[in-house]
Tab-separated table of C-alpha atoms in Angstrom:
chain	number	residue	atom	x	y	z
A	1	MET	CA	42.454	17.374	60.550
A	2	SER	CA	45.103	14.685	60.706
A	3	GLN	CA	44.197	11.054	60.733
A	4	THR	CA	45.834	8.179	62.561
A	5	PRO	CA	47.784	6.150	60.002
A	6	SER	CA	46.606	2.619	59.407
A	7	PRO	CA	48.730	-0.275	60.665
A	8	GLU	CA	49.550	-1.165	57.076
A	9	SER	CA	51.053	2.278	56.414
A	10	SER	CA	52.904	2.531	59.723
A	11	PRO	CA	56.535	1.473	59.776
A	12	ALA	CA	57.277	-1.479	62.023
A	13	ALA	CA	59.403	-0.658	65.062
A	14	SER	CA	62.879	-2.080	64.856
A	15	PRO	CA	63.744	-4.717	67.480
A	16	ASP	CA	66.266	-2.452	69.201
A	17	VAL	CA	63.775	0.354	69.991
A	18	PHE	CA	62.950	-1.295	73.318
A	19	PRO	CA	66.052	-3.273	74.213
A	20	SER	CA	65.650	-5.960	76.829
A	21	VAL	CA	66.805	-5.049	80.321
A	22	THR	CA	68.288	-7.709	82.554
A	23	SER	CA	67.831	-7.876	86.313
A	24	ASP	CA	71.533	-7.191	86.787
A	25	ALA	CA	71.317	-4.056	84.642
A	26	TRP	CA	68.294	-2.865	86.640
A	27	ALA	CA	70.115	-3.523	89.941
A	28	GLU	CA	73.155	-1.592	88.735
A	29	LEU	CA	70.972	1.381	87.769
A	30	VAL	CA	69.327	1.275	91.209
A	31	ARG	CA	72.749	1.267	92.919
A	32	THR	CA	73.653	4.357	90.929
A	33	GLU	CA	70.451	6.137	91.955
A	34	LEU	CA	70.904	5.033	95.576
A	35	LYS	CA	74.526	6.190	95.530
A	36	GLY	CA	75.915	2.719	96.061
A	37	LYS	CA	73.322	1.319	98.467
A	38	ASP	CA	72.186	-2.253	98.003
A	39	PRO	CA	68.925	-2.553	95.996
A	40	ALA	CA	67.764	-4.930	98.735
A	41	SER	CA	67.185	-1.812	100.869
A	42	LEU	CA	64.095	-1.148	98.736
A	43	PHE	CA	62.437	-4.334	99.966
A	44	ALA	CA	60.004	-3.963	102.847
A	45	ILE	CA	58.317	-6.337	105.284
A	46	THR	CA	54.594	-5.730	105.704
A	47	ARG	CA	52.566	-6.293	108.866
A	48	HIS	CA	51.420	-9.578	107.370
A	49	GLY	CA	55.041	-10.754	107.282
A	50	TYR	CA	55.206	-10.431	103.501
A	51	ARG	CA	58.419	-9.310	101.755
A	52	LEU	CA	57.292	-6.523	99.442
A	53	HIS	CA	59.394	-6.229	96.285
A	54	PRO	CA	60.031	-2.863	94.616
A	55	VAL	CA	59.547	-4.519	91.217
A	56	TYR	CA	57.914	-7.831	90.335
A	57	ARG	CA	59.081	-9.935	87.410
A	58	ALA	CA	57.927	-13.108	85.710
A	59	GLU	CA	60.477	-15.112	87.705
A	60	ASP	CA	58.631	-14.068	90.893
A	61	LEU	CA	55.584	-16.088	89.844
A	62	PRO	CA	55.133	-19.103	92.140
A	63	ALA	CA	54.993	-22.589	90.727
A	64	GLY	CA	51.704	-24.370	90.095
A	65	ILE	CA	49.495	-21.403	89.210
A	66	ASP	CA	48.330	-22.678	85.855
A	67	SER	CA	44.926	-23.960	86.998
A	68	ALA	CA	41.886	-22.422	85.312
A	69	PRO	CA	38.939	-20.769	87.062
A	70	GLY	CA	36.620	-23.447	88.401
A	71	GLU	CA	39.414	-26.014	88.666
A	72	ALA	CA	41.019	-27.314	91.848
A	73	PRO	CA	42.589	-25.922	93.989
A	74	PHE	CA	40.204	-23.061	93.111
A	75	VAL	CA	42.715	-20.267	93.686
A	76	ARG	CA	41.111	-18.596	90.624
A	77	GLY	CA	37.578	-18.990	91.921
A	78	GLY	CA	34.978	-21.703	92.181
A	79	LEU	CA	33.218	-20.945	88.887
A	80	PRO	CA	34.461	-21.720	85.372
A	81	VAL	CA	34.630	-18.781	83.013
A	82	ALA	CA	31.407	-19.695	81.224
A	83	ASP	CA	29.445	-19.579	84.489
A	84	VAL	CA	30.591	-16.171	85.745
A	85	PRO	CA	27.446	-14.013	86.213
A	86	GLU	CA	27.000	-10.703	84.498
A	87	ALA	CA	27.103	-8.175	87.333
A	88	VAL	CA	27.058	-9.022	91.054
A	89	PRO	CA	27.815	-12.720	91.508
A	90	HIS	CA	28.255	-12.577	95.280
A	91	VAL	CA	25.542	-12.376	97.913
A	92	VAL	CA	25.137	-8.742	98.973
A	93	LEU	CA	24.939	-9.634	102.660
A	94	GLN	CA	24.179	-6.667	104.889
A	95	ARG	CA	24.328	-6.928	108.666
A	96	HIS	CA	21.586	-5.484	110.897
A	97	VAL	CA	21.755	-4.987	114.657
A	98	ASP	CA	19.418	-2.742	116.621
A	99	SER	CA	17.381	-3.229	119.786
A	100	ASP	CA	14.774	-0.702	118.545
A	101	ARG	CA	12.574	-3.042	116.512
A	102	ASP	CA	10.669	-0.362	114.606
A	103	THR	CA	13.887	1.268	113.465
A	104	LEU	CA	15.370	-2.130	112.658
A	105	ARG	CA	12.339	-3.084	110.561
A	106	ASP	CA	12.586	0.157	108.585
A	107	ALA	CA	16.313	-0.372	108.002
A	108	ILE	CA	15.794	-3.940	106.785
A	109	ASN	CA	13.009	-2.845	104.434
A	110	GLU	CA	15.218	-0.060	103.052
A	111	ASP	CA	18.058	-2.456	102.353
A	112	VAL	CA	15.910	-5.109	100.683
A	113	THR	CA	14.093	-2.500	98.600
A	114	GLY	CA	17.505	-1.039	97.748
A	115	GLY	CA	18.689	-4.317	96.281
A	116	VAL	CA	20.528	-6.337	98.931
A	117	THR	CA	20.252	-10.072	98.341
A	118	GLY	CA	21.085	-11.274	101.840
A	119	LEU	CA	20.317	-10.290	105.442
A	120	TRP	CA	22.594	-11.016	108.384
A	121	LEU	CA	20.700	-10.714	111.662
A	122	GLU	CA	21.928	-11.231	115.218
A	123	PRO	CA	18.844	-11.991	117.330
A	124	ARG	CA	20.591	-11.698	120.678
A	125	LEU	CA	21.708	-8.172	119.829
A	126	CYS	CA	18.191	-7.254	118.765
A	127	GLY	CA	16.533	-8.766	121.832
A	128	ILE	CA	14.635	-11.264	119.695
A	129	SER	CA	13.976	-14.725	121.110
A	130	SER	CA	10.606	-15.733	119.645
A	131	PRO	CA	8.861	-16.196	116.280
A	132	GLU	CA	6.736	-13.145	117.111
A	133	GLY	CA	9.903	-11.088	117.499
A	134	MET	CA	11.104	-12.180	114.071
A	135	GLU	CA	7.761	-11.188	112.582
A	136	THR	CA	8.105	-7.670	113.980
A	137	ILE	CA	11.280	-7.063	111.983
A	138	LEU	CA	10.808	-9.292	108.920
A	139	GLY	CA	7.059	-9.174	108.445
A	140	ASP	CA	7.271	-7.072	105.266
A	141	ILE	CA	9.882	-9.279	103.565
A	142	ASP	CA	9.384	-12.366	101.414
A	143	VAL	CA	12.526	-14.120	102.589
A	144	ARG	CA	12.225	-16.685	99.779
A	145	THR	CA	13.467	-13.994	97.396
A	146	LEU	CA	16.736	-13.593	99.335
A	147	ARG	CA	19.849	-15.479	98.380
A	148	ARG	CA	20.651	-15.775	102.085
A	149	LEU	CA	18.930	-15.262	105.417
A	150	ALA	CA	21.617	-15.463	108.090
A	151	VAL	CA	20.317	-15.776	111.644
A	152	ASP	CA	23.388	-15.729	113.871
A	153	GLY	CA	23.229	-18.786	116.126
A	154	CYS	CA	25.966	-17.643	118.551
A	155	SER	CA	26.063	-20.349	121.246
A	156	ASP	CA	22.523	-21.621	120.605
A	157	GLY	CA	22.214	-22.582	116.960
A	158	ALA	CA	19.534	-25.194	117.630
A	159	GLY	CA	17.400	-22.633	119.440
A	160	ARG	CA	17.767	-20.092	116.639
A	161	LEU	CA	16.829	-22.728	114.061
A	162	THR	CA	13.753	-23.772	116.053
A	163	MET	CA	12.693	-20.131	116.381
A	164	THR	CA	13.233	-19.430	112.680
A	165	ARG	CA	11.366	-22.538	111.546
A	166	ALA	CA	8.434	-21.745	113.840
A	167	TRP	CA	8.260	-18.240	112.361
A	168	LEU	CA	8.362	-19.583	108.804
A	169	ASP	CA	5.694	-22.164	109.609
A	170	ALA	CA	3.454	-19.420	111.014
A	171	ARG	CA	3.848	-17.558	107.725
A	172	GLY	CA	3.128	-20.658	105.694
A	173	VAL	CA	6.633	-20.757	104.224
A	174	ASP	CA	8.487	-24.029	103.718
A	175	PRO	CA	11.898	-23.618	105.423
A	176	GLY	CA	13.390	-25.581	102.551
A	177	GLU	CA	12.568	-22.650	100.238
A	178	VAL	CA	14.719	-20.257	102.295
A	179	ALA	CA	18.514	-20.048	101.984
A	180	LEU	CA	19.209	-20.260	105.707
A	181	SER	CA	22.542	-19.649	107.403
A	182	LEU	CA	22.944	-20.138	111.166
A	183	ARG	CA	26.584	-19.020	111.603
A	184	VAL	CA	27.329	-21.444	114.458
A	185	ASP	CA	30.983	-21.433	115.550
A	186	PRO	CA	31.738	-22.787	119.069
A	187	LEU	CA	35.363	-21.644	119.247
A	188	GLY	CA	34.572	-18.357	117.517
A	189	SER	CA	31.869	-17.654	120.112
A	190	LEU	CA	34.292	-18.538	122.905
A	191	LEU	CA	36.952	-16.249	121.467
A	192	ARG	CA	34.468	-13.402	120.973
A	193	ASP	CA	32.513	-13.665	124.239
A	194	GLY	CA	35.204	-15.142	126.481
A	195	ALA	CA	32.843	-17.918	127.618
A	196	LEU	CA	30.348	-20.544	126.522
A	197	PRO	CA	27.205	-21.675	128.368
A	198	GLY	CA	28.507	-25.265	128.587
A	199	SER	CA	31.578	-27.328	127.808
A	200	LEU	CA	33.267	-27.651	124.426
A	201	ASP	CA	31.973	-31.221	124.249
A	202	ASP	CA	28.448	-29.862	124.739
A	203	ALA	CA	29.066	-27.376	121.932
A	204	LEU	CA	30.270	-30.141	119.611
A	205	ASP	CA	27.257	-32.297	120.470
A	206	SER	CA	24.943	-29.405	119.632
A	207	ALA	CA	26.794	-28.662	116.383
A	208	ALA	CA	26.581	-32.313	115.351
A	209	ASP	CA	22.820	-32.396	115.983
A	210	LEU	CA	22.398	-29.185	114.012
A	211	VAL	CA	24.354	-30.524	111.036
A	212	ARG	CA	22.332	-33.746	111.057
A	213	THR	CA	19.099	-31.753	111.069
A	214	CYS	CA	20.245	-29.699	108.100
A	215	ILE	CA	21.409	-32.774	106.186
A	216	SER	CA	18.105	-34.577	106.636
A	217	GLU	CA	15.616	-31.701	106.536
A	218	LEU	CA	17.289	-28.555	105.172
A	219	PRO	CA	19.942	-29.659	102.683
A	220	ALA	CA	20.476	-26.123	101.336
A	221	ALA	CA	21.097	-24.587	104.772
A	222	VAL	CA	24.585	-23.601	105.922
A	223	PRO	CA	24.701	-24.252	109.685
A	224	LEU	CA	28.377	-23.450	110.382
A	225	THR	CA	30.246	-20.203	109.809
A	226	LEU	CA	33.771	-20.143	111.205
A	227	THR	CA	34.846	-16.570	111.821
A	228	ALA	CA	38.198	-14.819	111.943
A	229	GLY	CA	36.470	-11.650	113.168
A	230	PRO	CA	37.769	-11.864	116.760
A	231	ILE	CA	41.279	-12.609	115.473
A	232	ASP	CA	41.242	-9.445	113.376
A	233	ALA	CA	39.613	-7.380	116.130
A	234	GLY	CA	42.252	-8.595	118.560
A	235	GLY	CA	45.068	-7.316	116.338
A	236	GLY	CA	45.866	-10.347	114.199
A	237	SER	CA	46.878	-10.033	110.564
A	238	LEU	CA	45.493	-11.892	107.571
A	239	LEU	CA	47.917	-14.763	108.005
A	240	HIS	CA	46.679	-15.198	111.589
A	241	SER	CA	43.086	-15.093	110.350
A	242	ILE	CA	43.708	-17.749	107.698
A	243	GLY	CA	45.618	-19.960	110.132
A	244	TRP	CA	42.849	-19.679	112.736
A	245	LEU	CA	40.127	-20.558	110.225
A	246	LEU	CA	42.021	-23.687	109.198
A	247	ALA	CA	42.783	-24.729	112.775
A	248	ASN	CA	39.199	-24.103	113.882
A	249	ALA	CA	37.940	-26.180	110.952
A	250	ALA	CA	40.346	-29.009	111.770
A	251	TRP	CA	39.134	-29.054	115.386
A	252	LEU	CA	35.485	-28.983	114.340
A	253	LEU	CA	35.872	-31.698	111.698
A	254	ARG	CA	37.672	-33.967	114.160
A	255	GLY	CA	35.032	-33.358	116.814
A	256	LEU	CA	32.108	-34.043	114.497
A	257	GLU	CA	33.811	-37.089	112.999
A	258	ALA	CA	34.007	-38.524	116.518
A	259	ARG	CA	30.238	-37.992	116.663
A	260	GLY	CA	29.557	-39.952	113.492
A	261	LEU	CA	29.743	-37.225	110.831
A	262	SER	CA	32.436	-37.571	108.184
A	263	PRO	CA	34.437	-34.562	106.919
A	264	ALA	CA	32.781	-35.082	103.523
A	265	GLN	CA	29.385	-34.547	105.163
A	266	VAL	CA	30.406	-31.507	107.207
A	267	ALA	CA	32.756	-29.560	104.923
A	268	PRO	CA	30.086	-28.444	102.386
A	269	ARG	CA	28.111	-26.959	105.295
A	270	ILE	CA	30.933	-24.691	106.485
A	271	GLU	CA	31.386	-21.054	105.549
A	272	LEU	CA	34.532	-19.057	106.320
A	273	HIS	CA	34.134	-15.468	107.525
A	274	LEU	CA	37.208	-13.425	106.563
A	275	PRO	CA	37.509	-9.708	107.466
A	276	LEU	CA	39.562	-7.666	104.993
A	277	GLY	CA	41.603	-4.621	105.954
A	278	ARG	CA	42.839	-1.498	104.197
A	279	ASP	CA	45.403	-3.212	101.945
A	280	VAL	CA	43.460	-3.968	98.778
A	281	PHE	CA	46.079	-6.299	97.272
A	282	ALA	CA	46.404	-8.243	100.510
A	283	GLY	CA	42.608	-8.571	100.607
A	284	ILE	CA	42.457	-9.954	97.076
A	285	ALA	CA	45.278	-12.370	97.792
A	286	ALA	CA	43.772	-13.463	101.123
A	287	VAL	CA	40.505	-14.597	99.520
A	288	ARG	CA	42.424	-16.513	96.852
A	289	ALA	CA	44.870	-17.985	99.390
A	290	THR	CA	42.043	-19.123	101.662
A	291	ARG	CA	40.556	-21.191	98.849
A	292	LEU	CA	43.979	-22.654	98.123
A	293	VAL	CA	44.741	-23.813	101.677
A	294	TRP	CA	41.147	-24.914	102.296
A	295	HIS	CA	41.401	-27.292	99.349
A	296	ARG	CA	44.656	-28.640	100.761
A	297	LEU	CA	43.138	-29.161	104.220
A	298	MET	CA	40.050	-30.887	102.829
A	299	SER	CA	42.208	-33.158	100.694
A	300	LEU	CA	44.241	-34.145	103.756
A	301	CYS	CA	40.961	-34.908	105.521
A	302	GLY	CA	40.351	-37.581	102.901
A	303	ILE	CA	37.670	-35.769	100.901
A	304	ASP	CA	37.702	-36.740	97.245
A	305	SER	CA	37.279	-33.763	94.898
A	306	PRO	CA	36.516	-31.219	97.661
A	307	ALA	CA	34.292	-28.294	96.765
A	308	PRO	CA	35.757	-24.771	96.805
A	309	ALA	CA	35.698	-22.902	100.094
A	310	ARG	CA	32.584	-20.850	100.757
A	311	ILE	CA	33.968	-17.426	101.773
A	312	HIS	CA	32.165	-14.463	103.329
A	313	ALA	CA	34.367	-11.365	103.024
A	314	ASP	CA	33.676	-8.586	105.499
A	315	CYS	CA	35.058	-5.143	106.307
A	316	ALA	CA	37.499	-5.448	109.212
A	317	THR	CA	36.507	-3.369	112.230
A	318	THR	CA	40.174	-2.548	112.805
A	319	ALA	CA	40.322	-0.875	109.389
A	320	ALA	CA	37.709	1.758	110.249
A	321	ALA	CA	38.360	5.030	112.053
A	322	SER	CA	36.138	6.947	114.443
A	323	GLN	CA	38.102	10.134	113.709
A	324	ASP	CA	37.105	11.746	110.417
A	325	PRO	CA	34.771	8.764	109.887
A	326	TRP	CA	33.710	9.800	106.378
A	327	THR	CA	37.029	8.361	105.146
A	328	ASN	CA	35.639	4.933	106.053
A	329	ALA	CA	33.532	5.080	102.882
A	330	LEU	CA	36.767	4.918	100.868
A	331	ARG	CA	37.957	1.937	102.896
A	332	THR	CA	34.669	0.121	102.420
A	333	SER	CA	34.969	0.634	98.649
A	334	THR	CA	38.425	-0.950	98.545
A	335	GLN	CA	37.377	-3.810	100.833
A	336	VAL	CA	34.334	-4.668	98.715
A	337	PHE	CA	36.497	-4.329	95.599
A	338	ALA	CA	39.056	-6.753	97.071
A	339	GLY	CA	36.334	-9.241	97.962
A	340	MET	CA	34.843	-9.084	94.468
A	341	VAL	CA	38.167	-9.374	92.661
A	342	GLY	CA	39.203	-12.213	94.965
A	343	GLY	CA	35.944	-14.026	94.237
A	344	ALA	CA	34.220	-14.087	97.643
A	345	ASP	CA	30.827	-15.803	97.729
A	346	ALA	CA	29.247	-13.207	100.033
A	347	ILE	CA	30.412	-9.687	100.904
A	348	THR	CA	29.318	-7.327	103.660
A	349	ALA	CA	29.944	-3.595	103.161
A	350	ALA	CA	30.312	-1.563	106.350
A	351	PRO	CA	28.557	1.828	106.561
A	352	TRP	CA	31.044	4.603	107.235
A	353	ASP	CA	29.442	5.491	110.581
A	354	LEU	CA	29.613	1.946	112.011
A	355	PRO	CA	32.450	2.820	114.462
A	356	LEU	CA	30.270	5.612	115.883
A	357	GLY	CA	27.254	3.462	116.709
A	358	ILE	CA	24.200	2.123	114.884
A	359	PRO	CA	24.434	3.237	111.237
A	360	GLU	CA	21.837	5.589	109.827
A	361	SER	CA	19.984	5.456	106.513
A	362	GLY	CA	22.388	7.487	104.352
A	363	PRO	CA	25.569	5.570	105.232
A	364	ARG	CA	23.706	2.257	104.864
A	365	ARG	CA	22.547	3.278	101.399
A	366	LEU	CA	26.082	4.233	100.391
A	367	ALA	CA	27.399	0.903	101.689
A	368	ARG	CA	24.931	-1.281	99.798
A	369	ASN	CA	25.293	0.760	96.617
A	370	THR	CA	29.047	0.132	96.711
A	371	HIS	CA	28.291	-3.421	95.553
A	372	PHE	CA	26.198	-2.235	92.643
A	373	VAL	CA	28.486	0.541	91.435
A	374	LEU	CA	31.431	-1.867	91.348
A	375	GLY	CA	29.434	-4.756	89.930
A	376	GLU	CA	26.866	-3.251	87.600
A	377	GLU	CA	28.639	-0.064	86.505
A	378	ALA	CA	32.339	-0.902	86.764
A	379	HIS	CA	31.719	-4.587	85.827
A	380	VAL	CA	34.447	-5.670	88.245
A	381	ALA	CA	33.093	-9.181	88.674
A	382	ARG	CA	32.369	-9.963	85.017
A	383	ILE	CA	35.908	-11.291	84.628
A	384	ALA	CA	36.940	-14.552	86.232
A	385	ASP	CA	39.907	-13.944	88.542
A	386	PRO	CA	40.723	-10.454	87.247
A	387	ALA	CA	43.884	-10.256	89.376
A	388	GLY	CA	45.191	-13.567	88.061
A	389	GLY	CA	48.546	-13.318	86.360
A	390	SER	CA	49.645	-10.247	88.310
A	391	PHE	CA	53.170	-11.052	89.456
A	392	HIS	CA	52.550	-9.282	92.768
A	393	VAL	CA	49.115	-10.798	93.497
A	394	GLU	CA	50.197	-14.320	92.538
A	395	ASP	CA	53.291	-14.068	94.726
A	396	LEU	CA	51.319	-12.569	97.612
A	397	THR	CA	48.647	-15.269	97.298
A	398	ALA	CA	51.259	-18.005	97.539
A	399	GLU	CA	52.972	-16.275	100.461
A	400	LEU	CA	49.749	-15.793	102.428
A	401	ALA	CA	48.839	-19.423	101.778
A	402	ARG	CA	52.254	-20.531	103.040
A	403	ALA	CA	52.130	-18.251	106.076
A	404	GLY	CA	48.530	-19.223	106.872
A	405	TRP	CA	49.433	-22.900	106.696
A	406	ALA	CA	52.423	-22.262	108.962
A	407	ALA	CA	50.062	-20.553	111.447
A	408	LEU	CA	47.823	-23.635	111.324
A	409	ARG	CA	50.807	-25.859	112.113
A	410	SER	CA	51.801	-23.609	115.015
A	411	ILE	CA	48.310	-23.925	116.500
A	412	GLU	CA	48.281	-27.679	115.931
A	413	ALA	CA	51.651	-27.917	117.696
A	414	LYS	CA	49.974	-26.371	120.758
A	415	GLY	CA	47.408	-29.170	120.800
A	416	GLY	CA	44.916	-27.770	118.305
A	417	ALA	CA	42.634	-24.747	118.184
A	418	ALA	CA	40.716	-25.479	121.397
A	419	GLU	CA	43.811	-26.123	123.486
A	420	ALA	CA	45.648	-23.109	122.030
A	421	LEU	CA	42.627	-20.949	122.869
A	422	THR	CA	41.825	-22.216	126.382
A	423	SER	CA	45.499	-22.274	127.424
A	424	GLY	CA	45.822	-18.555	126.682
A	425	TRP	CA	48.342	-19.000	123.866
A	426	ILE	CA	46.084	-17.358	121.253
A	427	LYS	CA	45.408	-14.433	123.589
A	428	GLU	CA	49.132	-13.907	124.176
A	429	ARG	CA	49.795	-13.838	120.441
A	430	LEU	CA	46.998	-11.357	119.832
A	431	ASP	CA	48.070	-9.099	122.708
A	432	SER	CA	51.552	-8.938	121.208
A	433	THR	CA	50.372	-8.119	117.694
A	434	TRP	CA	47.869	-5.556	118.971
A	435	HIS	CA	50.547	-3.672	120.961
A	436	GLU	CA	52.729	-3.725	117.857
A	437	ARG	CA	49.935	-2.250	115.743
A	438	VAL	CA	49.211	0.477	118.288
A	439	HIS	CA	52.905	1.370	118.367
A	440	ASP	CA	53.165	1.423	114.562
A	441	ALA	CA	50.100	3.662	114.255
A	442	GLY	CA	51.473	6.041	116.885
A	443	ALA	CA	54.842	6.139	115.127
A	444	HIS	CA	53.100	6.656	111.756
A	445	LYS	CA	54.483	3.338	110.484
A	446	GLU	CA	50.917	2.181	109.921
A	447	GLU	CA	49.193	5.041	108.151
A	448	VAL	CA	45.490	5.557	108.806
A	449	LEU	CA	43.946	8.338	106.738
A	450	GLY	CA	42.205	10.844	108.972
A	451	ALA	CA	43.829	9.439	112.110
A	452	SER	CA	47.601	8.906	112.041
A	453	ILE	CA	48.050	10.908	108.809
A	454	TYR	CA	46.189	13.997	107.613
A	455	PRO	CA	43.935	14.187	110.671
A	456	ASN	CA	41.046	16.598	110.395
A	457	ALA	CA	41.213	18.367	113.731
A	458	ASP	CA	38.114	20.428	112.946
A	459	ALA	CA	35.886	17.459	112.103
A	460	VAL	CA	32.667	17.329	114.113
A	461	VAL	CA	31.771	13.663	114.465
A	462	PRO	CA	28.009	13.120	114.126
A	463	PRO	CA	26.296	11.412	117.067
A	464	ARG	CA	24.902	7.897	116.727
A	465	ARG	CA	22.935	5.627	119.019
A	466	PRO	CA	25.284	3.172	120.765
A	467	HIS	CA	25.614	-0.438	119.671
A	468	PRO	CA	23.814	-3.012	121.814
A	469	PHE	CA	26.012	-4.549	124.456
A	470	ALA	CA	26.288	-8.221	125.393
A	471	ASP	CA	25.907	-9.321	128.958
A	472	VAL	CA	27.938	-12.532	129.017
A	473	SER	CA	28.267	-12.668	132.792
A	474	GLY	CA	25.684	-15.457	132.948
A	475	LEU	CA	27.756	-17.900	130.895
A	476	ARG	CA	28.837	-20.600	133.330
A	477	GLY	CA	30.630	-23.067	131.088
A	478	VAL	CA	34.151	-22.950	129.696
A	479	SER	CA	35.733	-19.500	130.069
A	480	ILE	CA	38.872	-17.824	128.753
A	481	GLY	CA	38.153	-14.172	129.568
A	482	ARG	CA	37.365	-11.535	126.984
A	483	LEU	CA	40.075	-10.136	124.778
A	484	PRO	CA	41.285	-6.611	125.574
A	485	PHE	CA	42.005	-3.848	123.072
A	486	ARG	CA	39.042	-4.693	120.883
A	487	PRO	CA	37.724	-1.725	118.925
A	488	ASP	CA	34.014	-1.823	118.220
A	489	ALA	CA	33.747	-4.596	120.823
A	490	ASP	CA	30.094	-3.981	121.514
A	491	ALA	CA	29.120	-4.045	117.844
A	492	HIS	CA	29.364	-7.822	117.761
A	493	GLN	CA	27.826	-8.571	121.133
A	494	GLY	CA	24.380	-8.986	122.633
A	495	ASP	CA	22.389	-10.918	125.207
A	496	VAL	CA	22.960	-14.651	125.095
């Protein structure tokens, strides 16, 4: 049996074994292979507006990327290398919506027993409006053991907080011992529902009161979660999502500053909800780019040494397919992977049957275990910024940051996020991008496994109970009309 020779006995390779290849030599070889065509023909423009290179080189690295993990502007993550946890550093935040309370209670218990560390509940979708209602679905759970309990505030964050605190008091639990999140977002609710119960000034007043309450009584609570979910569901790309999050934050910070709360007080109590699509590299870069531009925005707001952005990565509804839905499990894996590699603080994994209706036990189990297989078996998150140094990812991060900032400036030029939204400008942009996406999918330019490519015509889609639907007809305040073309529209709606 032969043995591998030791390094000492192996002859050293001469320097000319692997001669250096210049860019000009590579381009000339490409011209030969392309029969004289310009190598530039190999470049492509993605849906995100990114110029995709056929080959990335060291000279493609953007300037200013030499910061370490845990250092501003936090493109490499908010934690220094020594503080990176062993397995699953992010909050495993699973979303639950069901108007059948017994079924909902069983599903929540399954997820918590199965290892999730955070619950994301939407009371209006579940028909819950009282402490007794919360007890019916959470009575078996010690919520103090969760890293996050998110009770979606929609357009009534103060009411949801009052309800949650009353329920905790009845159980003898100090609300300060619970990692509460209320996910209040006035403009996000307006964009999603098409209306608010009052004016935008009323919404800002309520948000200011909520933030003050959290500062004085619940310092660990996160009252505000600005979402790009409706932007993605309306057809927007990642650059639109990043730009909207920044513009929404700028509007909110200005509004709350006018009500006596400084940006330094408000910014640490904001979370950014970023849906990720099928492109794994774009997802990784988007999480990194969001931290980069958030730091820039906070610095311009006059905050000294701003903290890194708190990012909740989610699975984009537009990435899932109702045809051959089992392929969605693959998409969820790549989306969770992108969130982990990008360094998201919380990640939600979508069950593969979510587009069909309320997910069942098996798909939910597969979704939550995606976190643990990637984190505890593949050890994806044990490395700080594992994609750092990749010529492609670094270039894409810088490009998404630039494009997202340009989107922010475009919205600001229209008078800010609220004016751009209520004037219809945002809706027009989304309508245009959605029609473009539909056309590209139909022309097979945007490939969707199981739908636009390799469709399984014989697939029998399993039935699911429908998602709860929101009746927003009673909202009598500011109104913009609901966005058309929204897949899975009912999955994020419920009674006000």
